[in-house]
mmCIF file of C-alpha atoms in Angstrom:
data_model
loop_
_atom_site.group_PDB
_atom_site.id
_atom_site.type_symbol
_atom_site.label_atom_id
_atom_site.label_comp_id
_atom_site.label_asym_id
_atom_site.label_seq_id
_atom_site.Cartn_x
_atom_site.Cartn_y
_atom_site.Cartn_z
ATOM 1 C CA UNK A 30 -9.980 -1.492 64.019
ATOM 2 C CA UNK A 31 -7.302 0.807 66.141
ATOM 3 C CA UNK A 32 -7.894 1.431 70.042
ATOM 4 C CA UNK A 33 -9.655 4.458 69.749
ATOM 5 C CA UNK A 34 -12.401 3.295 67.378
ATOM 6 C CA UNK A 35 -13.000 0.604 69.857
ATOM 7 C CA UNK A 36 -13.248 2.622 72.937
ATOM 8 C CA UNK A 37 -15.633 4.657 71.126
ATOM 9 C CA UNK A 38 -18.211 1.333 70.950
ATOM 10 C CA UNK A 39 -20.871 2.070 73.039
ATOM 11 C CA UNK A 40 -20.720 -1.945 74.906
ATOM 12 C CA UNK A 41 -16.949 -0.554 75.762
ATOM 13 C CA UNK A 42 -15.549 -1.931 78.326
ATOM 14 C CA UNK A 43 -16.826 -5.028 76.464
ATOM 15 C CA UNK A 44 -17.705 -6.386 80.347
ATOM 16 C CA UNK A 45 -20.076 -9.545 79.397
ATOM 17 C CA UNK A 46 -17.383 -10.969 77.554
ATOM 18 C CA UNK A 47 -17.721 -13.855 79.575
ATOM 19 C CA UNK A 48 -21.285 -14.544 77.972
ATOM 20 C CA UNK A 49 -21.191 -12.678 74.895
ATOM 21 C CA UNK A 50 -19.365 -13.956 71.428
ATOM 22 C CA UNK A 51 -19.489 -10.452 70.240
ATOM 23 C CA UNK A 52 -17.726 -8.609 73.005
ATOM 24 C CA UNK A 53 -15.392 -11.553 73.634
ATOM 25 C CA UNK A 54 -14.439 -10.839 69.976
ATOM 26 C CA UNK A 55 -14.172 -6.820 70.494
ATOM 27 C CA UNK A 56 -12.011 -7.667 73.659
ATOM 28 C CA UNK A 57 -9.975 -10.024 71.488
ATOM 29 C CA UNK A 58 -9.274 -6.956 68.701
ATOM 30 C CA UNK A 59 -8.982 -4.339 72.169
ATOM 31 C CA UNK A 60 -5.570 -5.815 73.614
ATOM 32 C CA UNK A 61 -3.453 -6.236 70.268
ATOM 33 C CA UNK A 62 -4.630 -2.954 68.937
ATOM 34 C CA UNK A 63 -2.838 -1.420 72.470
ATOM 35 C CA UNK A 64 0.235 -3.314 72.003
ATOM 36 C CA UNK A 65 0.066 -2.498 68.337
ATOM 37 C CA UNK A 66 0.255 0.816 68.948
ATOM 38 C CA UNK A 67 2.718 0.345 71.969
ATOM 39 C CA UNK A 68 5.359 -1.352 69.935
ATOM 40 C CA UNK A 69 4.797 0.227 66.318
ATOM 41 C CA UNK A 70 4.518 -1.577 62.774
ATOM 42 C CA UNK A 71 8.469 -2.781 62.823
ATOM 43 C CA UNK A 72 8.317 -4.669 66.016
ATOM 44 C CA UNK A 73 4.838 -5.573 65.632
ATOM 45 C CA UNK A 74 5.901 -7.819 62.399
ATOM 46 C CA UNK A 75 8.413 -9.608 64.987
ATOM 47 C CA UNK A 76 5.723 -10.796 67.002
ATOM 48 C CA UNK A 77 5.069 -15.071 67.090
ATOM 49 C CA UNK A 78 1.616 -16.069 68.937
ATOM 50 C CA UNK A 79 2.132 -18.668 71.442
ATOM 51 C CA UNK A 80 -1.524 -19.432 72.049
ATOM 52 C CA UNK A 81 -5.363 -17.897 71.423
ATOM 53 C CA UNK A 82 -7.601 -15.874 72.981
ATOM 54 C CA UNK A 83 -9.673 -18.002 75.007
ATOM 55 C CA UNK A 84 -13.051 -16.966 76.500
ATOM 56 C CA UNK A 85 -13.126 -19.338 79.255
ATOM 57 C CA UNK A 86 -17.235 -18.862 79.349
ATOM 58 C CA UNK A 87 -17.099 -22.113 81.769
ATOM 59 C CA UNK A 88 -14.996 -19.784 84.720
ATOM 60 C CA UNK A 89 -12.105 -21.662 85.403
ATOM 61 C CA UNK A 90 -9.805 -19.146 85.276
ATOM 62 C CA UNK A 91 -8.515 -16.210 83.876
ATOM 63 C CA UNK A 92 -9.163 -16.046 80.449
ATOM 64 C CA UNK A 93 -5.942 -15.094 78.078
ATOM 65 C CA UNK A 94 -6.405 -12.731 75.863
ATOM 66 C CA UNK A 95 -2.998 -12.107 73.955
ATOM 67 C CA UNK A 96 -0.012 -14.932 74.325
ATOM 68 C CA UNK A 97 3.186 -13.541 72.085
ATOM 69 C CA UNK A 98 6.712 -13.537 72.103
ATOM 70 C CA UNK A 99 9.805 -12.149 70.038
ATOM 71 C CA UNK A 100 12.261 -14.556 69.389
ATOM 72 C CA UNK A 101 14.914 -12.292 67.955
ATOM 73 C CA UNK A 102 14.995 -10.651 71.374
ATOM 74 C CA UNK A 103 13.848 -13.597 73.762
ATOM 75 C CA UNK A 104 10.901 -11.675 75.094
ATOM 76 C CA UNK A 105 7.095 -12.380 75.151
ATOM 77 C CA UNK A 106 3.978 -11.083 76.787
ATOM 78 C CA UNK A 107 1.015 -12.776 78.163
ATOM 79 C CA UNK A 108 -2.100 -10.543 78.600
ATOM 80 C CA UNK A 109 -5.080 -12.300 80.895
ATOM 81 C CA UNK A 110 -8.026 -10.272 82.102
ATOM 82 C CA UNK A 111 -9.587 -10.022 85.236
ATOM 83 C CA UNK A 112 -13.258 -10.867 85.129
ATOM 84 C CA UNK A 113 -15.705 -6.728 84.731
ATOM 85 C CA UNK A 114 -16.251 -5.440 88.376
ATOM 86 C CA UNK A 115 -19.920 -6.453 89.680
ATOM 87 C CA UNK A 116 -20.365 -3.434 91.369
ATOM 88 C CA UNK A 117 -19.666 -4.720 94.777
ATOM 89 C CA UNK A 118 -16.449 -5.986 95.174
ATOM 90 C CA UNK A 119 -14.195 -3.582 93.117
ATOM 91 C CA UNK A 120 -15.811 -0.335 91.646
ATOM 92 C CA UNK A 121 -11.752 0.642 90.421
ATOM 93 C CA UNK A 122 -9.815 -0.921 87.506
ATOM 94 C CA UNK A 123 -7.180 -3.258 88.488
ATOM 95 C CA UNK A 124 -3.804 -3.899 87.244
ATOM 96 C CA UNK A 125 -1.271 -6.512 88.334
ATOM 97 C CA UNK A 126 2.234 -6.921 86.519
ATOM 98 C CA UNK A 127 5.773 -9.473 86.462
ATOM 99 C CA UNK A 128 8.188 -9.472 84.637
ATOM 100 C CA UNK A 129 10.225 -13.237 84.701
ATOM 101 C CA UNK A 130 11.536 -16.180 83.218
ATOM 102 C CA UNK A 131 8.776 -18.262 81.555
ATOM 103 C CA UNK A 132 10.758 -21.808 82.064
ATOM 104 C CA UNK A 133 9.038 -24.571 79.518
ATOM 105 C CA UNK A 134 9.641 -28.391 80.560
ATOM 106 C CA UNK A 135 11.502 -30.465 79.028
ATOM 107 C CA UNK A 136 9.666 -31.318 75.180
ATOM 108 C CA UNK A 137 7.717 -28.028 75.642
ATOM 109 C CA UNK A 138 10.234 -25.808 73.513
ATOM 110 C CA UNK A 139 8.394 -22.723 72.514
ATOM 111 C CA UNK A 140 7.727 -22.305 68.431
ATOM 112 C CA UNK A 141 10.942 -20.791 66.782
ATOM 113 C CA UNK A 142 10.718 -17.811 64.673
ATOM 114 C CA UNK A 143 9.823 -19.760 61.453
ATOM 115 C CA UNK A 144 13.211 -21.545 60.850
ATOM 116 C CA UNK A 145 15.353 -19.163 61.241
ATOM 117 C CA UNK A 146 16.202 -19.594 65.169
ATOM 118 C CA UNK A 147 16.155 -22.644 67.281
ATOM 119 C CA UNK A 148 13.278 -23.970 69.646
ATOM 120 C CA UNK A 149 14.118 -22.426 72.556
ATOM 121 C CA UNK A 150 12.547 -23.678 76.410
ATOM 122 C CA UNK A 151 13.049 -20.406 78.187
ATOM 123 C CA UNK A 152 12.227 -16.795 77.128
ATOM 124 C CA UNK A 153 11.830 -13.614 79.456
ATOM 125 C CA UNK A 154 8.151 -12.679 79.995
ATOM 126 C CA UNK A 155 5.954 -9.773 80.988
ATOM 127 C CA UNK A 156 2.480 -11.285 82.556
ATOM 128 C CA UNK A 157 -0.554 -8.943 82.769
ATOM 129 C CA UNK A 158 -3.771 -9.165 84.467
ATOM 130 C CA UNK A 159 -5.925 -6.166 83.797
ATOM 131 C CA UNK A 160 -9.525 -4.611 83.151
ATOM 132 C CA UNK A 161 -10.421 -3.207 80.306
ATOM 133 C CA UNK A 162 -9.833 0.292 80.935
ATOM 134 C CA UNK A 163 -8.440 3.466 79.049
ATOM 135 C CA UNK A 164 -5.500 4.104 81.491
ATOM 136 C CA UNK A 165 -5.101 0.694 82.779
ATOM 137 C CA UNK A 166 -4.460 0.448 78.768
ATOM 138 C CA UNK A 167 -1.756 3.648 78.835
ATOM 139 C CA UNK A 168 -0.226 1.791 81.808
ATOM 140 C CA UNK A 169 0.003 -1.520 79.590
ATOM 141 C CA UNK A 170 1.156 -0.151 76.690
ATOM 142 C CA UNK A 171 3.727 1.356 78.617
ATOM 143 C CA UNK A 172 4.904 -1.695 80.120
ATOM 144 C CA UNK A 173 4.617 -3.576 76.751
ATOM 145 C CA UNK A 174 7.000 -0.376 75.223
ATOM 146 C CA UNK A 175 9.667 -1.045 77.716
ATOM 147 C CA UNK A 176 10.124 -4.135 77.994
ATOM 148 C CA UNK A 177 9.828 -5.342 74.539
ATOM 149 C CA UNK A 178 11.833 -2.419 72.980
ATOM 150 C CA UNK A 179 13.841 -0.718 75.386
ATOM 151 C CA UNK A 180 15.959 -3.592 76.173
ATOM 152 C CA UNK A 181 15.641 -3.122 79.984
ATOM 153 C CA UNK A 182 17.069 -5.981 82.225
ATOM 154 C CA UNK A 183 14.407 -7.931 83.577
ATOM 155 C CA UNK A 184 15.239 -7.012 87.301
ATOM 156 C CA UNK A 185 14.748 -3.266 86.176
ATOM 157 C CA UNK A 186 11.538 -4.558 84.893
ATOM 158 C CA UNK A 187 9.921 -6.265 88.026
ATOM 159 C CA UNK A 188 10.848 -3.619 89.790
ATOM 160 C CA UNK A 189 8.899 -0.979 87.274
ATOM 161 C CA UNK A 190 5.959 -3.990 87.242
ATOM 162 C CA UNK A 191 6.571 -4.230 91.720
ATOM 163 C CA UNK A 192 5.541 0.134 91.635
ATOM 164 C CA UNK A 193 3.134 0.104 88.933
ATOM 165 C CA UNK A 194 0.834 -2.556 90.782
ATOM 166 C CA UNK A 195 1.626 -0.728 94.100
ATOM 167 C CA UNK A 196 0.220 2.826 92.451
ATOM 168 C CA UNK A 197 -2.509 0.812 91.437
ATOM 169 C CA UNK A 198 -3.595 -0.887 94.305
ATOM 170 C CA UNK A 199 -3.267 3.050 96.620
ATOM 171 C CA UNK A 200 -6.178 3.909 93.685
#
């Protein structure tokens, strides 16, 4: 199922995904059809997960909701999502962005590609928090796009991730 198809759902923004199996699963499909579609079919066959989508239906935290990296270029993303709005305190979408060094202790390597690279403890790392929203969705993808295939150096990319969250939070 592509993006489109399901932003078209009528339980879009899949909101009770907290409580709900089903829209936890639709969220689950939502994120890696925008970074699909962000990255294309050639990168997207790169991609290595580093962990599952987890629901967190007990609240602890923020639940994840894509984990990846690249090995052949070092880079990875890690998608969480902000618990839906309730109405009273946020009625806007919220996005919140870094770009950094994802440091593993020692023991902790990440998976290699297959066997074809070594285990490596370090890897750059675009971290997202966001709603499930059309354009905070553009504004991912476009995030995802450059860093992942434009090759931009990571202080070029906090700084893109520093004015995207300040354009969000003047919404």
């Amino acid at each position: 199922m592509d993006r489109s198809a399901l932003e078209a759902l009528p339980n879009f923004p899949f909101s009770r995904f907290r409580t709900s199996e089903a829209e936890f699963l639709l969220l689950e499909l939502y994120w890696p059809a925008v970074i699909r579609e962000a990255i294309g079919p050639e990168a997207g066959a790169l991609v290595v997960p580093l962990a599952e989508a987890d629901q967190d239906s007990q609240n602890f935290g923020t639940p994840v909701l894509l984990s990846f990296w690249i090995p052949r270029i070092g880079r990875g993303l890690r998608l969480l999502h902000n618990d839906p709005p309730d109405g009273e305190s946020r009625s806007e979408s919220q996005l919140f962005a870094s770009a950094a060094i994802r440091q593993q202790p020692p023991g902790w390597e990440l998976p290699a590609d297959g066997q074809s690279a070594p285990a490596v403890d370090r890897m750059e790392e675009l971290v997202v928090i966001a709603d499930t929203d059309p354009a905070v969705a553009d504004a991912v993808a476009e995030a995802a796009r450059l860093f992942l295939l434009k090759d931009i150096p990571l202080a070029d990319m906090q700084a893109y991730c520093d004015e995207l969250e300040a354009e969000w939070l003047a919404k």
